[in-house]
Short mmCIF file of C-alpha atoms in Angstrom, two decimals:
data_model
loop_
_atom_site.label_atom_id
_atom_site.label_comp_id
_atom_site.label_asym_id
_atom_site.label_seq_id
_atom_site.Cartn_x
_atom_site.Cartn_y
_atom_site.Cartn_z
CA UNK A 19 -27.46 70.04 13.88
CA UNK A 20 -27.54 66.97 11.65
CA UNK A 21 -30.15 65.16 13.73
CA UNK A 22 -31.25 62.71 11.04
CA UNK A 23 -27.71 61.55 10.30
CA UNK A 24 -26.99 61.08 14.00
CA UNK A 25 -30.17 59.01 14.37
CA UNK A 26 -29.39 56.79 11.38
CA UNK A 27 -25.76 56.29 12.38
CA UNK A 28 -26.86 55.27 15.90
CA UNK A 29 -28.51 52.18 14.45
CA UNK A 30 -31.33 50.25 16.10
CA UNK A 31 -30.52 50.87 19.77
CA UNK A 32 -33.07 53.41 21.09
CA UNK A 33 -30.74 54.87 23.74
CA UNK A 34 -28.07 55.51 21.11
CA UNK A 35 -30.63 57.20 18.87
CA UNK A 36 -31.92 59.39 21.71
CA UNK A 37 -28.41 60.29 22.87
CA UNK A 38 -27.39 60.93 19.27
CA UNK A 39 -30.25 63.28 18.52
CA UNK A 40 -30.18 65.09 21.89
CA UNK A 41 -26.39 65.24 22.11
CA UNK A 42 -26.10 68.93 21.22
CA UNK A 43 -27.96 69.85 24.42
CA UNK A 44 -25.68 67.87 26.72
CA UNK A 45 -22.74 69.95 27.88
CA UNK A 46 -19.68 69.03 29.91
CA UNK A 47 -18.02 65.75 30.86
CA UNK A 48 -20.14 62.64 30.63
CA UNK A 49 -22.26 61.18 32.13
CA UNK A 50 -23.62 64.67 33.00
CA UNK A 51 -26.28 63.12 35.20
CA UNK A 52 -27.56 60.93 32.37
CA UNK A 53 -28.31 57.21 32.63
CA UNK A 54 -25.37 55.19 31.33
CA UNK A 55 -27.11 54.13 28.12
CA UNK A 56 -28.00 57.70 27.15
CA UNK A 57 -24.52 58.92 28.07
CA UNK A 58 -23.13 56.31 25.66
CA UNK A 59 -25.40 57.72 22.94
CA UNK A 60 -24.10 61.23 23.61
CA UNK A 61 -20.53 59.93 23.57
CA UNK A 62 -21.20 58.39 20.16
CA UNK A 63 -22.68 61.71 18.98
CA UNK A 64 -19.50 63.52 20.04
CA UNK A 65 -17.30 60.88 18.40
CA UNK A 66 -19.20 61.25 15.11
CA UNK A 67 -18.84 65.03 15.26
CA UNK A 68 -15.09 64.73 15.84
CA UNK A 69 -14.80 62.19 13.02
CA UNK A 70 -16.68 64.49 10.63
CA UNK A 71 -14.56 67.54 11.43
CA UNK A 72 -11.41 65.88 10.10
CA UNK A 73 -12.87 63.73 7.31
CA UNK A 74 -11.56 64.78 3.88
CA UNK A 75 -15.02 64.76 2.25
CA UNK A 76 -16.54 66.84 5.04
CA UNK A 77 -13.60 69.25 4.80
CA UNK A 78 -14.13 69.44 1.03
CA UNK A 79 -17.79 70.31 1.65
CA UNK A 80 -16.83 73.07 4.08
CA UNK A 81 -14.48 74.49 1.47
CA UNK A 82 -17.39 74.72 -1.00
CA UNK A 83 -19.09 77.33 1.21
CA UNK A 84 -18.43 80.90 0.09
CA UNK A 85 -16.14 83.20 2.06
CA UNK A 86 -19.08 85.22 3.37
CA UNK A 87 -20.50 82.17 5.16
CA UNK A 88 -17.26 80.26 5.77
CA UNK A 89 -17.38 80.87 9.53
CA UNK A 90 -20.61 78.83 9.62
CA UNK A 91 -19.52 76.24 7.05
CA UNK A 92 -19.61 73.30 9.48
CA UNK A 93 -23.17 74.12 10.53
CA UNK A 94 -24.26 74.51 6.92
CA UNK A 95 -22.67 71.24 5.84
CA UNK A 96 -24.39 69.42 8.71
CA UNK A 97 -27.73 70.72 7.45
CA UNK A 98 -26.92 69.97 3.81
CA UNK A 99 -25.96 66.40 4.68
CA UNK A 100 -29.25 65.88 6.52
CA UNK A 101 -31.02 67.26 3.44
CA UNK A 102 -29.24 64.78 1.18
CA UNK A 103 -29.93 61.93 3.56
CA UNK A 104 -33.66 62.76 3.78
CA UNK A 105 -34.00 63.59 0.07
CA UNK A 106 -32.41 60.28 -0.95
CA UNK A 107 -33.69 58.20 1.98
CA UNK A 108 -34.54 55.23 -0.26
CA UNK A 109 -30.88 55.01 -1.23
CA UNK A 110 -29.27 55.73 2.13
CA UNK A 111 -31.79 54.70 4.79
CA UNK A 112 -34.12 52.09 3.36
CA UNK A 113 -31.31 50.34 1.50
CA UNK A 114 -29.92 49.53 4.95
CA UNK A 115 -33.22 48.24 6.27
CA UNK A 116 -34.66 51.44 7.75
CA UNK A 117 -38.39 52.12 7.45
CA UNK A 118 -39.73 54.68 4.98
CA UNK A 119 -38.79 58.20 6.03
CA UNK A 120 -42.12 59.25 7.56
CA UNK A 121 -42.33 56.05 9.59
CA UNK A 122 -38.68 56.24 10.61
CA UNK A 123 -39.01 59.86 11.79
CA UNK A 124 -42.15 59.06 13.79
CA UNK A 125 -40.21 56.28 15.52
CA UNK A 126 -37.38 58.67 16.43
CA UNK A 127 -39.88 61.12 17.91
CA UNK A 128 -41.47 58.34 19.99
CA UNK A 129 -38.07 57.28 21.31
CA UNK A 130 -37.23 60.86 22.27
CA UNK A 131 -40.58 61.32 24.03
CA UNK A 132 -40.11 58.09 25.98
CA UNK A 133 -36.82 59.35 27.48
CA UNK A 134 -37.65 63.07 27.66
CA UNK A 135 -37.63 63.24 31.47
CA UNK A 136 -34.06 61.91 31.55
CA UNK A 137 -32.71 64.51 29.12
CA UNK A 138 -31.52 68.01 30.03
CA UNK A 139 -34.37 70.43 30.53
CA UNK A 140 -32.78 72.75 27.98
CA UNK A 141 -33.56 70.18 25.28
CA UNK A 142 -37.24 69.67 26.04
CA UNK A 143 -38.77 72.57 24.11
CA UNK A 144 -36.67 72.02 20.98
CA UNK A 145 -37.29 68.27 20.94
CA UNK A 146 -41.03 68.83 21.30
CA UNK A 147 -40.93 71.33 18.43
CA UNK A 148 -38.88 68.87 16.38
CA UNK A 149 -41.64 66.28 16.67
CA UNK A 150 -44.57 68.66 16.33
CA UNK A 151 -43.15 70.35 13.22
CA UNK A 152 -41.57 67.14 11.89
CA UNK A 153 -38.15 68.67 11.36
CA UNK A 154 -36.48 65.42 10.34
CA UNK A 155 -38.79 64.74 7.42
CA UNK A 156 -38.87 68.41 6.43
CA UNK A 157 -35.16 68.22 5.62
CA UNK A 158 -36.07 66.29 2.44
CA UNK A 159 -37.08 69.52 0.71
CA UNK A 160 -34.90 72.53 0.02
CA UNK A 161 -37.57 74.71 1.62
CA UNK A 162 -37.17 72.64 4.79
CA UNK A 163 -33.50 73.43 5.14
CA UNK A 164 -34.18 77.06 4.25
CA UNK A 165 -36.62 77.18 7.16
CA UNK A 166 -34.11 75.53 9.52
CA UNK A 167 -31.41 78.02 8.59
CA UNK A 168 -33.75 80.98 8.99
CA UNK A 169 -34.73 79.77 12.48
CA UNK A 170 -31.10 79.21 13.43
CA UNK A 171 -30.17 82.67 12.19
CA UNK A 172 -32.73 84.24 14.52
CA UNK A 173 -31.44 82.25 17.51
CA UNK A 174 -27.81 83.34 17.09
CA UNK A 175 -27.26 86.52 19.09
CA UNK A 176 -24.85 88.23 16.72
CA UNK A 177 -25.66 89.15 13.11
CA UNK A 178 -24.98 86.14 10.88
CA UNK A 179 -25.44 84.96 7.29
CA UNK A 180 -27.25 81.67 8.05
CA UNK A 181 -30.59 82.81 6.61
CA UNK A 182 -30.46 82.13 2.90
CA UNK A 183 -27.60 79.68 3.39
CA UNK A 184 -29.39 77.12 1.22
CA UNK A 185 -28.03 79.16 -1.71
CA UNK A 186 -24.60 77.67 -0.93
CA UNK A 187 -26.05 74.20 -1.46
CA UNK A 188 -27.77 75.17 -4.72
CA UNK A 189 -24.53 76.67 -6.02
CA UNK A 190 -22.59 73.40 -5.59
CA UNK A 191 -25.17 70.61 -5.43
CA UNK A 192 -23.12 68.03 -7.29
CA UNK A 193 -20.05 68.63 -5.16
CA UNK A 194 -21.98 68.26 -1.91
CA UNK A 195 -23.60 65.10 -3.26
CA UNK A 196 -20.20 63.59 -4.12
CA UNK A 197 -18.79 64.48 -0.71
CA UNK A 198 -21.77 63.00 1.10
CA UNK A 199 -21.58 59.74 -0.88
CA UNK A 200 -18.00 59.35 0.36
CA UNK A 201 -18.61 60.56 3.92
CA UNK A 202 -21.65 58.47 4.90
CA UNK A 203 -20.21 54.95 4.38
CA UNK A 204 -16.98 56.03 6.06
CA UNK A 205 -19.02 57.36 9.00
CA UNK A 206 -20.91 54.06 9.19
CA UNK A 207 -17.65 52.12 9.32
CA UNK A 208 -16.34 54.50 11.97
CA UNK A 209 -19.44 53.97 14.13
CA UNK A 210 -19.23 50.18 13.76
CA UNK A 211 -15.62 50.28 14.99
CA UNK A 212 -16.44 52.68 17.82
CA UNK A 213 -19.28 50.47 19.07
CA UNK A 214 -17.15 47.33 18.87
CA UNK A 215 -14.37 48.99 20.88
CA UNK A 216 -16.79 50.21 23.55
#
């Protein structure tokens, strides 16, 4: 769900960015019919997800979500972290040499389009919508994450409390901000170690 964070953490290697962003649509053991470089990107995506699930700051963020939405806390925190990353892109992205947000997002969309034919067919429609509606940049505004959560709520088959979930963020903004400031540099160090080892 946190497409922007996965893209940034993947660094400057296009295949890692593509695999990182498209990773949620790749199911089963790798390489899943993917070229080796994209499979490595998906493997990194999965490693980041596993790292996040046990990180103390991410766990603290999940605990900030109210009991009524706790079942979906991981999904909500993913979205909130992408919001914080996009909202404060100058601090978190550009400070590390990334282009301004609009330019960066356009580059991600180009990289995805260039490898579209090699990605699972199930991802094609969503990735096209992502580019056409500029999901990554839309995360910078609270209305953008509200829209994402409303769309997700409609896609889940069972009744769920995702729509309106941005209220959880508003209720504990400072706590989520503190957690994210701890989580992101730790995630960057984790990725650096993972890439060195592989």
